[in-house]
PDB file of C-alpha atoms in Angstrom:
ATOM      1  CA  UNK A  61     -30.768  16.153 -52.352  1.00 55.00           C
ATOM      2  CA  UNK A  62     -28.501  17.410 -49.236  1.00 58.00           C
ATOM      3  CA  UNK A  63     -27.300  20.976 -48.073  1.00 59.00           C
ATOM      4  CA  UNK A  64     -23.885  22.364 -48.725  1.00 50.00           C
ATOM      5  CA  UNK A  65     -24.072  22.568 -44.468  1.00 55.00           C
ATOM      6  CA  UNK A  66     -25.147  19.550 -44.225  1.00 58.00           C
ATOM      7  CA  UNK A  67     -22.426  17.694 -45.651  1.00 52.00           C
ATOM      8  CA  UNK A  68     -19.999  19.675 -44.098  1.00 53.00           C
ATOM      9  CA  UNK A  69     -21.239  19.105 -40.991  1.00 58.00           C
ATOM     10  CA  UNK A  70     -21.011  15.839 -41.534  1.00 57.00           C
ATOM     11  CA  UNK A  71     -17.636  15.709 -42.715  1.00 47.00           C
ATOM     12  CA  UNK A  72     -16.504  17.702 -39.819  1.00 50.00           C
ATOM     13  CA  UNK A  73     -18.237  15.251 -37.468  1.00 55.00           C
ATOM     14  CA  UNK A  74     -16.738  12.002 -38.728  1.00 53.00           C
ATOM     15  CA  UNK A  75     -13.631  13.467 -38.182  1.00 49.00           C
ATOM     16  CA  UNK A  76     -13.700  14.457 -35.081  1.00 54.00           C
ATOM     17  CA  UNK A  77     -14.683  11.052 -33.626  1.00 53.00           C
ATOM     18  CA  UNK A  78     -11.908   9.584 -35.833  1.00 53.00           C
ATOM     19  CA  UNK A  79      -9.741  11.947 -33.858  1.00 59.00           C
ATOM     20  CA  UNK A  80     -11.327  10.963 -31.283  1.00 63.00           C
ATOM     21  CA  UNK A  81      -9.475   7.534 -31.437  1.00 64.00           C
ATOM     22  CA  UNK A  82      -6.734   8.555 -33.339  1.00 70.00           C
ATOM     23  CA  UNK A  83      -2.919   6.905 -31.790  1.00 72.00           C
ATOM     24  CA  UNK A  84      -1.772  10.196 -31.894  1.00 71.00           C
ATOM     25  CA  UNK A  85      -3.897  11.685 -28.823  1.00 71.00           C
ATOM     26  CA  UNK A  86      -2.745   8.157 -27.061  1.00 64.00           C
ATOM     27  CA  UNK A  87       0.027   8.693 -27.246  1.00 68.00           C
ATOM     28  CA  UNK A  88       0.103  12.862 -26.638  1.00 69.00           C
ATOM     29  CA  UNK A  89      -1.434  11.740 -23.163  1.00 68.00           C
ATOM     30  CA  UNK A  90       1.438   9.646 -22.016  1.00 64.00           C
ATOM     31  CA  UNK A  91       3.719  12.730 -23.174  1.00 64.00           C
ATOM     32  CA  UNK A  92       1.601  15.904 -21.067  1.00 64.00           C
ATOM     33  CA  UNK A  93       2.418  13.165 -18.344  1.00 62.00           C
ATOM     34  CA  UNK A  94       6.045  11.929 -18.857  1.00 67.00           C
ATOM     35  CA  UNK A  95       5.268   8.493 -20.169  1.00 67.00           C
ATOM     36  CA  UNK A  96       3.472   5.968 -18.004  1.00 69.00           C
ATOM     37  CA  UNK A  97       4.104   5.157 -14.324  1.00 71.00           C
ATOM     38  CA  UNK A  98       5.846   1.722 -13.732  1.00 75.00           C
ATOM     39  CA  UNK A  99       4.408  -0.067 -11.010  1.00 81.00           C
ATOM     40  CA  UNK A 100       7.839  -1.617 -10.167  1.00 83.00           C
ATOM     41  CA  UNK A 101      10.156   1.212  -9.298  1.00 88.00           C
ATOM     42  CA  UNK A 102       9.366   2.013  -5.468  1.00 92.00           C
ATOM     43  CA  UNK A 103      10.922   2.671  -2.167  1.00 93.00           C
ATOM     44  CA  UNK A 104       9.414   1.458   1.676  1.00 96.00           C
ATOM     45  CA  UNK A 105      10.743   2.985   4.363  1.00 96.00           C
ATOM     46  CA  UNK A 106       9.288   1.095   7.694  1.00 96.00           C
ATOM     47  CA  UNK A 107      10.350   1.746  11.100  1.00 95.00           C
ATOM     48  CA  UNK A 108      13.563   1.110  13.314  1.00 93.00           C
ATOM     49  CA  UNK A 109      12.275  -0.994  16.028  1.00 92.00           C
ATOM     50  CA  UNK A 110      15.184  -0.203  18.491  1.00 88.00           C
ATOM     51  CA  UNK A 111      13.896   0.937  22.131  1.00 85.00           C
ATOM     52  CA  UNK A 112      10.536   0.097  20.894  1.00 89.00           C
ATOM     53  CA  UNK A 113       8.813  -1.168  24.727  1.00 87.00           C
ATOM     54  CA  UNK A 114       6.525  -4.711  25.159  1.00 86.00           C
ATOM     55  CA  UNK A 115       3.677  -4.216  27.556  1.00 87.00           C
ATOM     56  CA  UNK A 116       5.482  -6.468  29.760  1.00 82.00           C
ATOM     57  CA  UNK A 117       8.581  -4.055  30.248  1.00 82.00           C
ATOM     58  CA  UNK A 118      10.966  -6.381  27.479  1.00 84.00           C
ATOM     59  CA  UNK A 119      12.676  -4.180  24.628  1.00 86.00           C
ATOM     60  CA  UNK A 120      12.125  -5.469  21.759  1.00 85.00           C
ATOM     61  CA  UNK A 121      15.207  -6.759  19.267  1.00 83.00           C
ATOM     62  CA  UNK A 122      15.385  -5.502  15.359  1.00 85.00           C
ATOM     63  CA  UNK A 123      18.270  -6.948  14.019  1.00 85.00           C
ATOM     64  CA  UNK A 124      16.852  -5.202  10.622  1.00 88.00           C
ATOM     65  CA  UNK A 125      18.418  -2.188   8.546  1.00 90.00           C
ATOM     66  CA  UNK A 126      16.449   0.066   6.581  1.00 90.00           C
ATOM     67  CA  UNK A 127      18.555  -0.903   3.472  1.00 92.00           C
ATOM     68  CA  UNK A 128      16.935  -4.783   4.544  1.00 91.00           C
ATOM     69  CA  UNK A 129      13.730  -3.867   4.562  1.00 93.00           C
ATOM     70  CA  UNK A 130      12.989  -2.254   1.732  1.00 94.00           C
ATOM     71  CA  UNK A 131      14.954  -4.467  -0.308  1.00 94.00           C
ATOM     72  CA  UNK A 132      13.042  -7.538   0.795  1.00 95.00           C
ATOM     73  CA  UNK A 133       9.639  -5.378  -0.204  1.00 96.00           C
ATOM     74  CA  UNK A 134       8.160  -6.961  -2.878  1.00 95.00           C
ATOM     75  CA  UNK A 135       4.642  -5.585  -3.181  1.00 95.00           C
ATOM     76  CA  UNK A 136       3.271  -2.928  -1.361  1.00 96.00           C
ATOM     77  CA  UNK A 137      -0.380  -1.178  -2.131  1.00 92.00           C
ATOM     78  CA  UNK A 138      -0.668   2.338  -2.006  1.00 89.00           C
ATOM     79  CA  UNK A 139      -3.802   2.595  -0.046  1.00 88.00           C
ATOM     80  CA  UNK A 140      -7.490   4.259  -1.467  1.00 85.00           C
ATOM     81  CA  UNK A 141     -10.108   5.520   0.747  1.00 86.00           C
ATOM     82  CA  UNK A 142     -13.981   5.466   0.578  1.00 89.00           C
ATOM     83  CA  UNK A 143     -16.481   7.142   2.027  1.00 89.00           C
ATOM     84  CA  UNK A 144     -19.012   5.559   4.345  1.00 91.00           C
ATOM     85  CA  UNK A 145     -22.706   6.467   3.443  1.00 90.00           C
ATOM     86  CA  UNK A 146     -25.929   6.320   5.505  1.00 90.00           C
ATOM     87  CA  UNK A 147     -29.360   5.522   4.000  1.00 90.00           C
ATOM     88  CA  UNK A 148     -31.307   8.308   3.927  1.00 88.00           C
ATOM     89  CA  UNK A 149     -34.912   8.304   3.109  1.00 86.00           C
ATOM     90  CA  UNK A 150     -36.952  11.075   0.106  1.00 81.00           C
ATOM     91  CA  UNK A 151     -40.498   9.562   0.216  1.00 81.00           C
ATOM     92  CA  UNK A 152     -40.132   6.647  -0.983  1.00 84.00           C
ATOM     93  CA  UNK A 153     -36.822   6.775  -2.740  1.00 85.00           C
ATOM     94  CA  UNK A 154     -33.919   5.713  -0.802  1.00 88.00           C
ATOM     95  CA  UNK A 155     -30.337   7.873  -1.098  1.00 88.00           C
ATOM     96  CA  UNK A 156     -27.368   7.518  -0.130  1.00 88.00           C
ATOM     97  CA  UNK A 157     -25.494  10.316   1.981  1.00 88.00           C
ATOM     98  CA  UNK A 158     -22.030  10.345   2.977  1.00 90.00           C
ATOM     99  CA  UNK A 159     -21.029  10.327   6.323  1.00 89.00           C
ATOM    100  CA  UNK A 160     -17.498   9.711   6.881  1.00 90.00           C
ATOM    101  CA  UNK A 161     -14.511   7.879   5.087  1.00 90.00           C
ATOM    102  CA  UNK A 162     -12.013   4.849   5.868  1.00 89.00           C
ATOM    103  CA  UNK A 163      -8.733   3.581   5.105  1.00 89.00           C
ATOM    104  CA  UNK A 164      -8.331   0.232   3.853  1.00 90.00           C
ATOM    105  CA  UNK A 165      -5.339  -1.336   5.354  1.00 94.00           C
ATOM    106  CA  UNK A 166      -1.780  -1.324   3.907  1.00 95.00           C
ATOM    107  CA  UNK A 167      -0.763  -4.726   2.246  1.00 96.00           C
ATOM    108  CA  UNK A 168       2.369  -5.924   1.813  1.00 97.00           C
ATOM    109  CA  UNK A 169       5.045  -8.836   0.857  1.00 96.00           C
ATOM    110  CA  UNK A 170       8.355  -9.991   1.778  1.00 96.00           C
ATOM    111  CA  UNK A 171      10.757 -11.974   0.651  1.00 95.00           C
ATOM    112  CA  UNK A 172      11.555 -14.144   3.346  1.00 94.00           C
ATOM    113  CA  UNK A 173      14.917 -15.079   4.212  1.00 92.00           C
ATOM    114  CA  UNK A 174      16.707 -18.292   6.116  1.00 92.00           C
ATOM    115  CA  UNK A 175      16.881 -15.925   9.422  1.00 92.00           C
ATOM    116  CA  UNK A 176      13.378 -15.430   8.678  1.00 93.00           C
ATOM    117  CA  UNK A 177      14.497 -11.329   9.167  1.00 93.00           C
ATOM    118  CA  UNK A 178      11.210  -9.794   7.510  1.00 95.00           C
ATOM    119  CA  UNK A 179       8.771 -12.221  10.453  1.00 94.00           C
ATOM    120  CA  UNK A 180      10.352 -11.418  12.997  1.00 93.00           C
ATOM    121  CA  UNK A 181      10.469  -7.966  12.654  1.00 95.00           C
ATOM    122  CA  UNK A 182       6.757  -8.260  12.207  1.00 95.00           C
ATOM    123  CA  UNK A 183       6.629 -10.286  14.968  1.00 92.00           C
ATOM    124  CA  UNK A 184       8.277  -7.821  17.186  1.00 93.00           C
ATOM    125  CA  UNK A 185       6.681  -4.759  16.235  1.00 94.00           C
ATOM    126  CA  UNK A 186       3.002  -6.563  16.984  1.00 93.00           C
ATOM    127  CA  UNK A 187       4.915  -7.626  20.088  1.00 91.00           C
ATOM    128  CA  UNK A 188       5.025  -4.551  21.671  1.00 91.00           C
ATOM    129  CA  UNK A 189       0.826  -3.837  20.113  1.00 92.00           C
ATOM    130  CA  UNK A 190       0.070  -6.846  22.418  1.00 90.00           C
ATOM    131  CA  UNK A 191       2.049  -9.486  24.671  1.00 88.00           C
ATOM    132  CA  UNK A 192       1.223 -11.642  27.540  1.00 78.00           C
ATOM    133  CA  UNK A 193       2.865 -13.115  30.647  1.00 74.00           C
ATOM    134  CA  UNK A 194       4.350 -17.068  30.997  1.00 71.00           C
ATOM    135  CA  UNK A 195       0.892 -17.236  32.670  1.00 74.00           C
ATOM    136  CA  UNK A 196      -0.765 -16.297  29.997  1.00 72.00           C
ATOM    137  CA  UNK A 197      -2.259 -13.019  30.623  1.00 76.00           C
ATOM    138  CA  UNK A 198      -2.757 -10.545  27.949  1.00 81.00           C
ATOM    139  CA  UNK A 199      -1.365  -7.174  28.110  1.00 84.00           C
ATOM    140  CA  UNK A 200      -1.613  -4.010  25.088  1.00 89.00           C
ATOM    141  CA  UNK A 201       1.021  -1.491  24.820  1.00 87.00           C
ATOM    142  CA  UNK A 202      -0.016   2.455  24.783  1.00 88.00           C
ATOM    143  CA  UNK A 203      -0.570   3.612  20.752  1.00 89.00           C
ATOM    144  CA  UNK A 204       2.419   5.793  21.144  1.00 88.00           C
ATOM    145  CA  UNK A 205       4.838   3.748  21.916  1.00 89.00           C
ATOM    146  CA  UNK A 206       3.934   0.914  18.746  1.00 92.00           C
ATOM    147  CA  UNK A 207       2.808   3.255  16.464  1.00 94.00           C
ATOM    148  CA  UNK A 208       4.688   4.455  13.828  1.00 95.00           C
ATOM    149  CA  UNK A 209       5.414   6.242  10.887  1.00 96.00           C
ATOM    150  CA  UNK A 210       5.647   4.723   7.303  1.00 96.00           C
ATOM    151  CA  UNK A 211       6.818   6.071   3.702  1.00 96.00           C
ATOM    152  CA  UNK A 212       6.104   4.700   0.747  1.00 95.00           C
ATOM    153  CA  UNK A 213       7.737   6.799  -2.567  1.00 94.00           C
ATOM    154  CA  UNK A 214       7.013   5.529  -6.443  1.00 92.00           C
ATOM    155  CA  UNK A 215       9.456   6.753  -9.115  1.00 91.00           C
ATOM    156  CA  UNK A 216       9.657   6.876 -13.052  1.00 85.00           C
ATOM    157  CA  UNK A 217      12.047   5.025 -15.091  1.00 82.00           C
ATOM    158  CA  UNK A 218      15.469   7.824 -14.417  1.00 82.00           C
ATOM    159  CA  UNK A 219      14.250   7.842 -10.766  1.00 82.00           C
ATOM    160  CA  UNK A 220      11.876  11.428 -10.450  1.00 85.00           C
ATOM    161  CA  UNK A 221       9.399  10.837  -7.902  1.00 88.00           C
ATOM    162  CA  UNK A 222       5.861  10.376  -8.873  1.00 87.00           C
ATOM    163  CA  UNK A 223       3.891   9.926  -5.477  1.00 88.00           C
ATOM    164  CA  UNK A 224       4.583   9.614  -2.255  1.00 92.00           C
ATOM    165  CA  UNK A 225       2.166   8.239   0.508  1.00 92.00           C
ATOM    166  CA  UNK A 226       3.110   8.967   4.307  1.00 95.00           C
ATOM    167  CA  UNK A 227       1.295   6.449   6.934  1.00 95.00           C
ATOM    168  CA  UNK A 228       0.697   7.957  10.227  1.00 95.00           C
ATOM    169  CA  UNK A 229       0.495   6.193  13.260  1.00 95.00           C
ATOM    170  CA  UNK A 230       0.790   2.812  11.058  1.00 96.00           C
ATOM    171  CA  UNK A 231       1.383  -0.393  13.075  1.00 96.00           C
ATOM    172  CA  UNK A 232       0.649  -4.432  11.412  1.00 96.00           C
ATOM    173  CA  UNK A 233      -2.753  -6.361  12.078  1.00 95.00           C
ATOM    174  CA  UNK A 234      -1.969  -9.345  10.556  1.00 95.00           C
ATOM    175  CA  UNK A 235       0.905 -10.984   9.467  1.00 95.00           C
ATOM    176  CA  UNK A 236      -0.146 -14.090   6.919  1.00 92.00           C
ATOM    177  CA  UNK A 237       0.506 -17.389   6.963  1.00 90.00           C
ATOM    178  CA  UNK A 238       3.584 -19.220   4.509  1.00 89.00           C
ATOM    179  CA  UNK A 239       2.941 -21.050   2.177  1.00 86.00           C
ATOM    180  CA  UNK A 240       5.201 -24.727   2.213  1.00 85.00           C
ATOM    181  CA  UNK A 241       4.887 -26.588  -0.962  1.00 83.00           C
ATOM    182  CA  UNK A 242       6.551 -28.591  -3.454  1.00 82.00           C
ATOM    183  CA  UNK A 243       7.348 -26.439  -6.557  1.00 75.00           C
ATOM    184  CA  UNK A 244      10.415 -25.116  -7.781  1.00 74.00           C
ATOM    185  CA  UNK A 245      13.988 -25.038  -5.474  1.00 75.00           C
ATOM    186  CA  UNK A 246      14.499 -21.003  -7.012  1.00 77.00           C
ATOM    187  CA  UNK A 247      11.088 -20.351  -6.032  1.00 83.00           C
ATOM    188  CA  UNK A 248      10.977 -17.697  -2.778  1.00 89.00           C
ATOM    189  CA  UNK A 249       9.241 -17.970   0.318  1.00 90.00           C
ATOM    190  CA  UNK A 250       7.194 -14.854   0.705  1.00 93.00           C
ATOM    191  CA  UNK A 251       5.226 -13.484   3.523  1.00 95.00           C
ATOM    192  CA  UNK A 252       2.069 -10.795   3.558  1.00 96.00           C
ATOM    193  CA  UNK A 253       1.841  -8.169   6.588  1.00 97.00           C
ATOM    194  CA  UNK A 254      -1.324  -5.964   6.203  1.00 96.00           C
ATOM    195  CA  UNK A 255      -0.521  -2.686   7.821  1.00 96.00           C
ATOM    196  CA  UNK A 256      -3.457  -0.373   9.984  1.00 94.00           C
ATOM    197  CA  UNK A 257      -3.400   3.452  10.418  1.00 93.00           C
TER     198      UNK A 257
END
């Protein structure tokens, strides 16, 4: 016959396991964290290219405004970080040890207007990084000229800042292709850009 102590321990243990998966505890996590984070409430602050020079000496034109660049951005990923590791042999055991940090490029997606404003914006920015003259000679610019600051902010439903990231010395390393197809006429063309920082 089980003892009273073992019966009480069993009841308490089952009560704890039930409470671990209780919906109220799940909802409480969001209450403590001021609600769930909305992925669709963000702003992007891209730099003006006015005054930027190409390596061949031309001045870059930038007809876009900060508000235009922010409104046309449909998606951006918050940057992550990854530890670089080396293999170290200890006897017969292989062990990884940390050796540094790397940051993956930040991907941004933009709607395209019929003036291709965002494609031209990033094309001009890339031209300030690397340019060529009519004879085909390539020139690389100074990083101080083309590396700029980019800010990404995420907000709550009631416009409170949740997170903000500042990308220092950012510049575009790739501008994606534009897909043309015979889908719905209301579908808007988009362009994806990768920024190193």
